[in-house]
Every structure is written in C-alpha cells, then in structure tokens.
Amino acid sequence: MRNFTVTLILVLLTATFCFAENSIEKYYGKNLLRNNPNVEHYRENALGIPVHVEGDLAVMERNDDKVGTVMQFFEANRGAYKMESPTEELIVKKTEEDRLGMTHIRFDQHHKGVRVLGGEVLAHFKSSGELRTINGIYEAYIDLDVTPTLTNQSAVEIAHDELLGSFGETNPGEAELVVFPWMGTHYLCWRLFLLSDTPMGRWEYFIDATNGEVVYKANRIMDTEAIGTGTGVMGETRDHIDTDFDGTDYSMTDNTRQAANNPHGHDGQMAFNRWIQTSLATTTLPGDVAVDDDNIWDDPDIQAPAVDAHVYTALIYDWWLAELGRNSYDDAGSYMNVSVNYSTEGNNNAYWNGSRIVIWSWGSEYGLDYQSLAGCPDVIAHEWAHAITDLESNLVYQSESGALNESFSDMMGAAFEFSIPEYDTPDWKLAENFNTSLIPMRHMDTPHEGYVWTEYQIHGADPDYYGTSDVYWVDVVGCIPQSDNDYCGVHTNSGVGNKWFYLLSDGGFHHGVTVDGIGVQNAIKIAYRANCYYWSSGTNYHQAALATLTAADDLDPTHEWRERVLQAWHAVGVFPSTSLVEFTYPGGIPTTVTPGAETTFDVTVTATGAGSIVSGTGKVYASVEGGSFIEATLTETATDQYEVVLPPTPCEGYVSFYISVDESSNGTFYNPDPSVPLHALAITGTVVVFEDDFETDKGWTINGTAVAGMWERGVPANWDRGDPSADYDGSGQCFLTDNDITQNNSDVDDGWT
C-alpha cells in the first residue's frame, strides 16, 4: 500500500506539471531554443530552464554594445527562461577580455532588486564579436516579497548567539539581503559570515528575514581532509629559498616575484609592495613570519614545513604565470601567504581560509607516522586552487558543485606536481607524502582504490563513474548538505572529475570508451579556463562538462581537444549534450519479452541541433540476468531508423539494455544513460490485479498531519500558481491538494499526508 501511494502522488504531480507548463507558455511565450537550427549545443535543467546554449546566438550584430546584445537575446527568449524583465533582473557583475580576445560577461540575477544567490548567467563573445555561448543558472518561478521584517542587526545577533552555543566566540560580519534558493523553495534571507580563530571557522549563515529562523548554515573552510604529514619534510635539500634580510635576520619573505625583478626568468608581475610570505603559526593565526639568523633553515621539526610551503608556493606562482598567464591567485598580483605548524585545532589538516593557506601540525594516528602536509606539492597547489575557485566560479562547497570544487583543486595539484619533477616524483596519487608509509589520500587514476591500515580505514574508495550505478557514488538527490555527510560527498564524488582529468591527460580505456589523452598541462588549461569563464557557483557535472567542451574549442579551433574532452566525459558517465539527439520508439519500449526467444523493436534517432546522425553507428548493449553487457550493431531499416534485437532470455529472467548512436559533431550518445539501463522481464503474460484512474471513488482514505492541503478528490480550481485547468483527461475529478478557490494555493502545508 505504501508503494502504491507514492506512485499515486508522482502521477498526479506529473499531470499537474503538464497543465502548468501550458499556462506558463501562454504567459511567457514558447521555448524557441530547443529546436533552433542555429543552436548547436543545448541543455536544460529539470524545470525546463536552459543551463547551456551554444551556437550563433546574436539576434543582430551589436558589437558596440555587448550587454545590449545579451539583453536582446534574453528578451527574445523570455519563454525559454521564464524571465519577466531581463534588464531589471540581470545586473552586470564582471566583464573580462581574455588572452584569446574573447569577452566574457557575468550577470547576477536579481528579484525585485535583491540578489538571487546562485542565480548567475554568463555570456561569451568570440573575438570577432559574435555572441557564442550563454550558460549558468537562472532561478525561475520566484514568487517572493522582498520586504524583510527582521533587521540586519537582528540577523547578525541571531547567528552569533546560535553559533556561540555550539562552536565558540565569533567575529560577526555584515549581512546581505538575498533570495536564497534552498531545497526547492525560495527564501528571503540575511546572509552573513562569522569568523572565529579558536576553533577555526568561517561559517556562512542564512537567516530567514521574515521570521528569524536559521534556514541553513555551513562551515566554508575548505580543507584537504583530516590527515597529516611529517618532519623534514621529506629530507630533500632545497638549495634555492627566496628570503629577505633586514640586516640582522633572514625572513621567509619573497620579494623576487615583484614587477621588474627577473631572477626566475619570467619578470614577475606582483606590485612592489606584494610578496610571498610564510609564517610559523603554532597556536594562533597568522603567527609570526619565519626567521633565521644564518639563512640555513635546517630545524626538521619547526622549519622544514615552512621551507616546503614557501618553496612550493613560489613555484606555483611561477607556473601559473608561465602556463596560465595568471598573476597570483587573484590574477592581480596579490600576496600569497602561508601559515604552517598550526596546532590549536588538532593535527594532520590543511585548508584555504579565504586569505591564506593554513597547514596544521602533525601527529600519529591510525597506526601511521604522519608528516606535515607542507611536504606535499600537490596539496599546496590544491589549496591555492581553492583560492582561484573562490574568486572565479565560486563553486558552492556542497553536492556536485562542491565535488567539482574539490576535483578542480586535485587537478591543479596533480598538474603542478607533474611540472616540477625535480622536486617530487610526479604521479596521480594525492598527498602520498603525508605519512612515512606514503599512503595517499586519493588516487586520481584509480578512484576505486582505497587504503586500509591495520584495523583502520584511512580513506575509502571514490567513484570513477557518475551516478548511483557506481557503488561509491554519494547520492546527492534529496541530500541535505552538512558536515557529517561531507556536505553531500564533496571529497568522495570528486573521484568522477578526477578520473575525467586523468583520462583527458594520459588517455586510457574506461567503461567501454577509449580516450586519447592530450597531456596534463593541456588538460589543466581546459579545466582552468572553464573555471574562470564558464562555471558558476551552482555548476554540476553535466554543466561543467559542457563548459569544458566550450573551453577546449576556445583553445583549439581544430576541435581535436573538444573530441578528447567529450571522450573522457563519456568514459566517466557524464553525457553533456544528450539533448542534441532524440530517441523515439514508435512501438514503445518493451517491458516484457518472450522467454527463450529474440525480441525486436524499432527506434528512431534524430539530431535536433546542427549535426546529423552518422549512418550505421547504431548499437544495442544487452545484459542477460546481470551478466556482462554484449554489444551488437543495429539494423538500419531507413534513414535514422533502426531495428533493435534483444537476446533470448530464460523464463522469469530479465534483460537489461541501452542504445547508442554517433552524432557527427559531438560523438556518441546513449539512451538511456548506461548507468541506469532499461529492463524487460521474460514472462508469458501479465494479470492486472488492480487499477484505478481515479475518475470514480473506489474508497481511498487519506490521513496525516497536514495543516492544509491533504490529498483529496475534486475538480481543479485553475488558479495562477499553476493548478491544472482540468483532471488528466477532462472527464471528471482527480486527486489534488489544497484545492481552495479562495486561497489561491495548491500545496501541502506543515505536515505529511
């Protein structure tokens, strides 16, 4: 009975959405982007709002006014985005011209003058001036009064008092009034950050501006993981440490990256009053700048972490400038400060705290002898990459965007390590220097490989394939991000991005897909460009994939890199452009097959963008009763039409299957995603035990605690919030909620049904 009730609710919700879509279309207009022949790549979210549109997008040439061109695009496509007024809702946040001559404009979304958190739209113009790509997240269907009943100061006090009771003394910051999309609802909130040194915290709070409730809070310190490293650090001699001499002592202050200095062959670009500096933190932050009287830094317990942190940070600056054209983490020549040996919070950790990198002290646990994380060049680069992400895409540190945040830092760490083979042996292991046994935190090439030391599991396995078909994937659907679930698997699900980056760099064969690598330094340029210009704070893996395809095209007009990027995403189960190919089944998809015999059915495959289906590339992949998937070529009966043959299946068994075809511009497309194949049972017939179309009352009873909105049978009220104008087929009543013509409402309030 419980399962049936769930099915009932889902069916009714689906019917409601269909009617709502029709009324919404009448108000905003049609979505003209889905089948626009000028659109080459298109993807939308679950609500039907575009998240990536690429092609010849300019309505008319307006090279002298790029913002005006973008506004014209959105005005012409209000129906696609369900947007009321582009000029009032989209406010320019940042305009930037890159080294390729392309212009990128970031817009913040506003609702009635209040910023919508996570609502970010990005527009990209080719160097020749054409509008090429629109991507990002537009929050549609916001129905919210933006007049707060709670003052700014009251919100700060509520957050301060709440955190004080559980975390410790804080230093409250200023609050900003925002629209906060959270778990399917839009809230008017005061957003603020609370900083504390003991214990270390950078807490983000969202206080409901109408009732003072804490809608959500999270500690935004981004760390590597609760692990550590050692002493010395690895015992290597560093024969070039840039320091400063004041006439008495030497300090770990590096001025050699300032403009007009050229000891490192790149003519640094930091301002004359900026530097790289390393401090010894001990119990407080930032601590004191490391000093020595003879410029020989040979104390293995105190100075060794400072040596490595200082040297690696300087090398990272050089590498960024040479390979990526980036001047420090903010691309404006800012200070790069590091604090090491910080002991107040515990041992074996590292993080970027919004202004500097902090490396903790170290100590033995889990039967391992640890060493300072400063001895890991990939960890130092990992944390500095968090600084880049903070200032560019600002990927939210939770769920898929958080996993992408972590993965980008791992990518940067690996690429940096490969760039300095004379300092540390390059590999695809992350932070293997953190203990004397050289056990790494993560394997980017083999994420499934975890480590166990004695009876303790130091680090479990990570997924190397997107979605729940990979047993190590943390399901983010319905997950509420919080510290005890690693904010919905940000460190675990990063394995998918890590595997993608490894395959793109080195190539390989994974999940039936062959990837031709382009080299790690080329791969990091693509990921870096996507992070800087195409990702936004809420970007998920599929949106990230589309962005890397665009970034690859920017860097390589031959499109060869783009094809490799696509291969690598397909290999890890991310299919970024599935909307470019449509699969339809004229006779339906079989859910049952005749036992012991082959089963045939038809599929029509059409390209909806500028590309075309490659003749003869149709394939079916079938697995009988959980066995290996066997590939077979489809019979092409006409242009874009195929006959599918499923293998014989024993009685009461089952066959699982999915289909693929190649599209001329974008490679292989699958239906459905191979991680969630279709299934058919081998049976001789079915018996319907019970069915109900809900047009007549068959005696269902409803109970629960909902204040208003219990499921009931009735005639839909057809109000503005999207209620249907009739039941499913228009012949009578249906089950619905809160169907009150006087309340203009249609939801279940405060309880369960």
GROMACS .gro file of N, CA and C in nm, residues 28 84 109 111-112 116 139-146 179 184-188 720-722 743-745:
model
   78
   28TYR      N    1   0.462   3.348  -2.087
   28TYR     CA    2   0.598   3.390  -2.124
   28TYR      C    3   0.627   3.374  -2.273
   84GLU      N    4   1.086   3.761  -1.655
   84GLU     CA    5   0.995   3.875  -1.664
   84GLU      C    6   1.060   3.992  -1.738
  109GLN      N    7   2.173   3.752  -1.101
  109GLN     CA    8   2.028   3.762  -1.109
  109GLN      C    9   1.973   3.835  -0.988
  111HIS      N   10   1.596   3.972  -0.798
  111HIS     CA   11   1.450   3.964  -0.793
  111HIS      C   12   1.400   4.084  -0.715
  112LYS      N   13   1.333   4.174  -0.785
  112LYS     CA   14   1.282   4.297  -0.723
  112LYS      C   15   1.394   4.373  -0.652
  116VAL      N   16   1.976   3.719  -0.619
  116VAL     CA   17   1.938   3.579  -0.606
  116VAL      C   18   2.066   3.498  -0.593
  139GLU      N   19   1.732   3.126  -1.186
  139GLU     CA   20   1.627   3.076  -1.097
  139GLU      C   21   1.492   3.131  -1.142
  140ALA      N   22   1.411   3.044  -1.200
  140ALA     CA   23   1.279   3.084  -1.247
  140ALA      C   24   1.174   3.063  -1.139
  141TYR      N   25   1.057   3.116  -1.163
  141TYR     CA   26   0.938   3.094  -1.078
  141TYR      C   27   0.957   3.147  -0.936
  142ILE      N   28   1.024   3.259  -0.919
  142ILE     CA   29   1.037   3.319  -0.785
  142ILE      C   30   0.914   3.403  -0.757
  143ASP      N   31   0.843   3.372  -0.650
  143ASP     CA   32   0.725   3.446  -0.607
  143ASP      C   33   0.748   3.484  -0.462
  144LEU      N   34   0.810   3.599  -0.439
  144LEU     CA   35   0.858   3.630  -0.305
  144LEU      C   36   0.853   3.780  -0.280
  145ASP      N   37   0.796   3.817  -0.165
  145ASP     CA   38   0.800   3.955  -0.120
  145ASP      C   39   0.940   3.981  -0.064
  146VAL      N   40   1.003   4.091  -0.103
  146VAL     CA   41   1.142   4.115  -0.061
  146VAL      C   42   1.152   4.219   0.050
  179VAL      N   43   1.786   3.654  -0.199
  179VAL     CA   44   1.691   3.545  -0.224
  179VAL      C   45   1.773   3.417  -0.225
  184GLY      N   46   1.435   2.341  -0.315
  184GLY     CA   47   1.313   2.359  -0.393
  184GLY      C   48   1.228   2.477  -0.352
  185THR      N   49   1.272   2.558  -0.256
  185THR     CA   50   1.195   2.674  -0.209
  185THR      C   51   1.283   2.798  -0.214
  186HIS      N   52   1.221   2.912  -0.237
  186HIS     CA   53   1.293   3.039  -0.236
  186HIS      C   54   1.265   3.110  -0.104
  187TYR      N   55   1.372   3.149  -0.034
  187TYR     CA   56   1.361   3.220   0.094
  187TYR      C   57   1.421   3.360   0.080
  188LEU      N   58   1.360   3.455   0.150
  188LEU     CA   59   1.422   3.586   0.167
  188LEU      C   60   1.508   3.577   0.293
  720ASP      N   61  -0.359   3.081  -1.049
  720ASP     CA   62  -0.236   3.131  -1.110
  720ASP      C   63  -0.110   3.055  -1.072
  721ARG      N   64  -0.111   2.980  -0.962
  721ARG     CA   65   0.012   2.915  -0.918
  721ARG      C   66   0.044   2.792  -0.998
  722GLY      N   67  -0.035   2.765  -1.099
  722GLY     CA   68  -0.003   2.652  -1.185
  722GLY      C   69  -0.097   2.535  -1.168
  743GLN      N   70  -0.818   3.062  -0.167
  743GLN     CA   71  -0.684   3.077  -0.111
  743GLN      C   72  -0.574   3.090  -0.215
  744ASN      N   73  -0.605   3.064  -0.342
  744ASN     CA   74  -0.502   3.070  -0.447
  744ASN      C   75  -0.379   2.989  -0.406
  745ASN      N   76  -0.402   2.866  -0.369
  745ASN     CA   77  -0.294   2.784  -0.313
  745ASN      C   78  -0.306   2.643  -0.366
   0.00000   0.00000   0.00000
